[in-house]
Amino acid sequence: MSTTSPAPTSEEFVLFELVNTHYAVRSAFVRRLEMLESVTPVPNATESLEGVVLSRGRIIPAVNLRVRFGFPKIPYDIRTRLIVVEADNRTVGLIVDAAREFTSLPPAEIQQAPQAIANLNGDYLEGIATISGRMILVLRLDEILKIADDLPAGNPVSTIES
Amino acid sequence: MADLNQPPDDFVNQFLDDYFAECEEHLAVVRAGLLNLERFVDSSIADTAQLDELFRSFHTIKGISGMVGLSPAEQLAHEMEGYLRVLRQGEALLSKEGFDSLIEGTKVLEEVINAHKTHAPAPAIERTIEILREVVAGKDTSVTPAKGQPEQTQKTEDKKQWRFLFAPSQARSEAGINVNTVRARLQSIGDILSTTPLVHDGDVLFELIVSTSASESELDALKDLELTSEPIEPEEKVEPITPTSGTSQTISTSVRVDLVRLDQLMLLVGELVVTRARLEKNLKSIRTSVTPVQWRQLQEVHVAFGKQLRDLRNDVMRVRMVPIAEVFDRMRFVVRDISRETRKQVILELSGQETEIDKFLVERLMDPLLHLVRNSISHGIESEEQRIAAGKPAEGHIYLRATTAGELVVIEVGDDGRGIDVKSVAAQAPEVALWDDEGRIDFDRLLETISAPGLSTRDHADRASGRGVGMDVVARAISDLDGSLSVFTEAGKGTTFRIELPLTLAITDALIATADAQTFAIHRSAVQEVIEIEPGSIKVLENNEIILHRDEVLPLVRLSRVFNLKDKKEGSLHAFVIGTGNRATGLVVDKVLGLREVVVRSLSDPLTDVPGVGGATELGDGRPILILDVMEILNASRHVYASQQSH
Amino acid sequence: MSAENKRRILIVDDSRTMRRMVATSLSNIGECRFEEAANGLEAIERLVLGPADLMILDLNMPELHGIEVLKFVRARPMYQSMPVIVLTTKGEESVQREAMAAGASLYLTKPFSAIELEAKVRGLLAEAGDKA
């Protein structure tokens, strides 16, 4: 079956910050950005699961991306955000240092990550894009949401000096 | 037949929900229809009404699949329709290969549509299409079937035929009286044999011929439809033009509602419940600031509000109820499949199909019931030879029963097979005492053992113990629905699993308690008693904590230990007594805060799939609190305490 | 622009998905309001209750076949010239001929594209407008 609709020229992404590095996830999966209010811890859960939060009447899991990627935790501040994403019939919140921007990226701009970095980061990284001199790590959401082991401490996703 | 021009995705996407819903409706009709058709295989009669219905279903699926650009579904439906056209035009008899190809074709069609829905890779359709074409090509045209109308209107004597005339008008239409509603009403009192538009004196009328056993007074109730009616004399009796056999389409005055909207409605009702609870709290706190008269008035209003809210809640729940037949009908298909796979003759007996369950439960019951039915047939029912040798009928029987008992819906899955081989289970789990002192089987322990995760991976052991894989999945699924599972088995006689599910899933009474400054909730129905424990009264027996409660030893389990929280060191404690008799256990918490009506929000994400947690709720302050799954906690505690013993 | 001045287009198909797709395909045509009927009987009733400027009629429907609907409607003086597009499926050439003989203005074979449908409807409405 051939398709007559052309490939999209550009996709929308939400940008967020984690440990002074910029990341991007596709807007199509992002439901909303929220301030982080009370998180209720879930006992005996995987370490990156900070707990559950109430978001628009639903109680959803909140994953601390720092912990997920092997970074140390920091206390929340006014910039901390919860990115509520929806994929694969799951609604999950991602806790990040800051999130505010939306941007368009043409698929051509997303370059394959250099082998050395790709190896360290498992399957999280779809590629790297550069916007106005900033390096943006484009993430694969489905990999992040997988109930795989969190990356061990000391092996953070980004070893790139930004 | 593949189209070179696919409709653009962004146009089609807005219709996909409708498309999937409509396909599912037609596939349900197809499944029921095919099962009805089975008895006509290799027979010289054809049920044309049923064939017509099946033809039309595939025809519609073909049409809309083409419109949304799902070509494999279109092609497959086209082949199915083609074979059905041949059958319904009387050009061939329904052969066994033909019937099997229809079943197979339906399965593959379902898979193709589902794959599109879940963005999974689609199954290959070429082979199925080939098979269907072979069946059509190889049709035996030597015998043409006679038209059959099975299940003849047996009691035609009590039924009379009436001719109704309906004249549509603007005024009637505004009053809600139109040809659809008229037909729905007539359908509810009898069978509509034909509906024909006529012109009389320049006006358009609809003539409806209805066969009914209704009395004059019952027909009188239709007065508001403003129909003219007259009985048809026996000589003039009309032959049904639209034959009434087959899974006859009922014209309904029902509204199709998105389950998402119903969920939202439930959420809103849930929020009302939470708000009312907050109001109650606030009212209590101002009691001393108002006069007794004012207080009484406030209370009256508040109580009335509470009652109305309960009624609203119940009515919204009712909207979500559907007959369990939806689930049971699928099982008929499954039974057929598995019995062919295992080469066993199996008869499925259903009862209580009209029992209503929350729509939410329908999807979630499919898998557990499927597992249980599969196990029953694969491992429970013996082979024909074995059955005959045992003096049983050659066909095995599987029972699916549903009833309501108060606030519960009870579903039983049973078989008349060999029963669970308890000795074999005991061999796998020697540390568990499966028999009591009198040699009777402890069914609770048996169920726990066969549902323990991890055990189900031992394949040949499963066959030997006759319990099959997947019991842990079933147990988990039932407990996720806040239900309970129990088993009864008798060697040589059979096994029955009993599932109890709360009818009203979403709102429940819960006891609120704290442990290590965290708040938790527990279903009131799980708790026998709430007790207070003075620090000195806890004794330690072989590394287990116990107290004396009502002259009996009550073993204790600390929630803080199971959840890796801090134990409360000083002061009195509270405990929930779970279970009865010598199965009673005390679940220790720091403090019980009270009883609240809470809205259960499911925690379905795999990340939160942690033993001991069975949902969440919030008390109105925006903080989620976890709802405990007591059974899991008690199970988990055995491991926790066991591991602590080795320290 | 009041409802009375809008052109009334009747969409007749037993499939809800089809009705929605047809209505959406035509949503860019101005000054139209759409009505839906799920079976031939309802379609006839709606036409009895008021005139329509165009009808899109599926043929394979339960209760009453589209061709019967068409024949009945064409027999009414008010509807002898109303534009009617019938929807057929592939491989039904004889039905197509029958439909044209019964008075269909055009036929469209499923699956058809939204653009095709819109173009045909615009064409028929324009023609009817000229004749008015």
PDB file of C-alpha atoms in Angstrom, chain C residues 33-127:
ATOM      1  CA  ARG C  33     -27.093  21.471   7.151  1.00  0.00           C
ATOM      2  CA  PHE C  34     -26.866  17.733   7.396  1.00  0.00           C
ATOM      3  CA  GLU C  35     -29.350  15.194   8.608  1.00  0.00           C
ATOM      4  CA  GLU C  36     -28.728  11.526   9.072  1.00  0.00           C
ATOM      5  CA  ALA C  37     -30.939   8.488   8.712  1.00  0.00           C
ATOM      6  CA  ALA C  38     -29.810   5.014   9.724  1.00  0.00           C
ATOM      7  CA  ASN C  39     -32.276   3.135   7.560  1.00  0.00           C
ATOM      8  CA  GLY C  40     -34.510   3.589   4.528  1.00  0.00           C
ATOM      9  CA  LEU C  41     -37.665   3.962   6.577  1.00  0.00           C
ATOM     10  CA  GLU C  42     -36.220   6.830   8.540  1.00  0.00           C
ATOM     11  CA  ALA C  43     -35.025   8.410   5.313  1.00  0.00           C
ATOM     12  CA  ILE C  44     -38.491   8.301   3.810  1.00  0.00           C
ATOM     13  CA  GLU C  45     -39.955   9.740   6.981  1.00  0.00           C
ATOM     14  CA  ARG C  46     -37.516  12.617   6.957  1.00  0.00           C
ATOM     15  CA  LEU C  47     -38.337  13.389   3.366  1.00  0.00           C
ATOM     16  CA  VAL C  48     -42.024  13.317   4.172  1.00  0.00           C
ATOM     17  CA  LEU C  49     -41.483  15.841   6.935  1.00  0.00           C
ATOM     18  CA  GLY C  50     -39.717  18.297   4.723  1.00  0.00           C
ATOM     19  CA  PRO C  51     -37.902  18.815   1.432  1.00  0.00           C
ATOM     20  CA  ALA C  52     -34.238  18.035   0.987  1.00  0.00           C
ATOM     21  CA  ASP C  53     -31.832  19.522  -1.479  1.00  0.00           C
ATOM     22  CA  LEU C  54     -29.758  16.417  -1.934  1.00  0.00           C
ATOM     23  CA  MET C  55     -29.680  12.859  -0.651  1.00  0.00           C
ATOM     24  CA  ILE C  56     -26.738  10.519  -0.286  1.00  0.00           C
ATOM     25  CA  LEU C  57     -28.128   7.017  -0.176  1.00  0.00           C
ATOM     26  CA  ASP C  58     -26.400   3.776   0.689  1.00  0.00           C
ATOM     27  CA  LEU C  59     -27.869   0.821  -1.140  1.00  0.00           C
ATOM     28  CA  ASN C  60     -27.192  -2.165   1.061  1.00  0.00           C
ATOM     29  CA  MET C  61     -29.244  -1.446   4.134  1.00  0.00           C
ATOM     30  CA  PRO C  62     -31.341  -3.707   6.316  1.00  0.00           C
ATOM     31  CA  GLU C  63     -35.118  -3.184   6.572  1.00  0.00           C
ATOM     32  CA  LEU C  64     -35.443  -1.568   3.170  1.00  0.00           C
ATOM     33  CA  HIS C  65     -32.962  -1.745   0.311  1.00  0.00           C
ATOM     34  CA  GLY C  66     -31.692   1.584  -1.010  1.00  0.00           C
ATOM     35  CA  ILE C  67     -33.178   0.947  -4.441  1.00  0.00           C
ATOM     36  CA  GLU C  68     -36.634   0.503  -2.917  1.00  0.00           C
ATOM     37  CA  VAL C  69     -36.149   3.770  -1.081  1.00  0.00           C
ATOM     38  CA  LEU C  70     -35.122   5.456  -4.295  1.00  0.00           C
ATOM     39  CA  LYS C  71     -38.094   4.124  -6.231  1.00  0.00           C
ATOM     40  CA  PHE C  72     -40.496   5.187  -3.513  1.00  0.00           C
ATOM     41  CA  VAL C  73     -39.019   8.639  -3.273  1.00  0.00           C
ATOM     42  CA  ARG C  74     -38.908   9.240  -7.015  1.00  0.00           C
ATOM     43  CA  ALA C  75     -42.587   8.363  -7.216  1.00  0.00           C
ATOM     44  CA  ARG C  76     -43.394  11.390  -5.056  1.00  0.00           C
ATOM     45  CA  PRO C  77     -43.927  14.505  -7.178  1.00  0.00           C
ATOM     46  CA  MET C  78     -41.898  16.651  -4.803  1.00  0.00           C
ATOM     47  CA  TYR C  79     -38.799  14.482  -5.232  1.00  0.00           C
ATOM     48  CA  GLN C  80     -38.677  13.700  -8.869  1.00  0.00           C
ATOM     49  CA  SER C  81     -35.756  15.985  -9.489  1.00  0.00           C
ATOM     50  CA  MET C  82     -33.949  15.928  -6.149  1.00  0.00           C
ATOM     51  CA  PRO C  83     -30.297  15.020  -6.715  1.00  0.00           C
ATOM     52  CA  VAL C  84     -29.466  11.598  -5.280  1.00  0.00           C
ATOM     53  CA  ILE C  85     -26.022  10.052  -5.011  1.00  0.00           C
ATOM     54  CA  VAL C  86     -26.106   6.328  -4.320  1.00  0.00           C
ATOM     55  CA  LEU C  87     -23.247   4.525  -2.623  1.00  0.00           C
ATOM     56  CA  THR C  88     -22.350   1.127  -3.931  1.00  0.00           C
ATOM     57  CA  THR C  89     -19.476  -1.257  -3.448  1.00  0.00           C
ATOM     58  CA  LYS C  90     -17.157  -2.706  -6.014  1.00  0.00           C
ATOM     59  CA  GLY C  91     -18.340  -5.612  -8.078  1.00  0.00           C
ATOM     60  CA  GLU C  92     -21.960  -4.577  -8.028  1.00  0.00           C
ATOM     61  CA  GLU C  93     -22.289  -3.373 -11.616  1.00  0.00           C
ATOM     62  CA  SER C  94     -25.781  -4.735 -12.045  1.00  0.00           C
ATOM     63  CA  VAL C  95     -26.932  -2.958  -8.918  1.00  0.00           C
ATOM     64  CA  GLN C  96     -25.373   0.232 -10.206  1.00  0.00           C
ATOM     65  CA  ARG C  97     -27.331  -0.030 -13.428  1.00  0.00           C
ATOM     66  CA  GLU C  98     -30.496  -0.747 -11.518  1.00  0.00           C
ATOM     67  CA  ALA C  99     -29.878   2.287  -9.338  1.00  0.00           C
ATOM     68  CA  MET C 100     -29.390   4.568 -12.317  1.00  0.00           C
ATOM     69  CA  ALA C 101     -32.528   3.159 -13.889  1.00  0.00           C
ATOM     70  CA  ALA C 102     -34.433   3.825 -10.669  1.00  0.00           C
ATOM     71  CA  GLY C 103     -33.452   7.450 -10.859  1.00  0.00           C
ATOM     72  CA  ALA C 104     -30.112   7.946  -9.145  1.00  0.00           C
ATOM     73  CA  SER C 105     -28.260  11.044 -10.322  1.00  0.00           C
ATOM     74  CA  LEU C 106     -24.828   9.571  -9.720  1.00  0.00           C
ATOM     75  CA  TYR C 107     -23.241   6.626  -8.039  1.00  0.00           C
ATOM     76  CA  LEU C 108     -20.066   6.475  -5.998  1.00  0.00           C
ATOM     77  CA  THR C 109     -18.252   3.256  -5.291  1.00  0.00           C
ATOM     78  CA  LYS C 110     -16.908   2.590  -1.824  1.00  0.00           C
ATOM     79  CA  PRO C 111     -14.257   3.273  -0.861  1.00  0.00           C
ATOM     80  CA  PHE C 112     -14.297   6.782  -2.211  1.00  0.00           C
ATOM     81  CA  SER C 113     -12.301   9.786  -1.195  1.00  0.00           C
ATOM     82  CA  ALA C 114     -13.692  12.784   0.617  1.00  0.00           C
ATOM     83  CA  ILE C 115     -12.536  15.021  -2.193  1.00  0.00           C
ATOM     84  CA  GLU C 116     -14.400  13.019  -4.803  1.00  0.00           C
ATOM     85  CA  LEU C 117     -17.606  13.131  -2.790  1.00  0.00           C
ATOM     86  CA  GLU C 118     -17.318  16.829  -2.130  1.00  0.00           C
ATOM     87  CA  ALA C 119     -16.739  17.577  -5.787  1.00  0.00           C
ATOM     88  CA  LYS C 120     -19.735  15.527  -6.878  1.00  0.00           C
ATOM     89  CA  VAL C 121     -22.020  17.090  -4.297  1.00  0.00           C
ATOM     90  CA  ARG C 122     -20.921  20.591  -5.225  1.00  0.00           C
ATOM     91  CA  GLY C 123     -21.565  19.787  -8.843  1.00  0.00           C
ATOM     92  CA  LEU C 124     -25.066  18.484  -8.224  1.00  0.00           C
ATOM     93  CA  LEU C 125     -25.995  21.365  -5.937  1.00  0.00           C
ATOM     94  CA  ALA C 126     -24.786  23.873  -8.493  1.00  0.00           C
ATOM     95  CA  GLU C 127     -26.799  22.195 -11.227  1.00  0.00           C
TER      96      GLU C 127
END
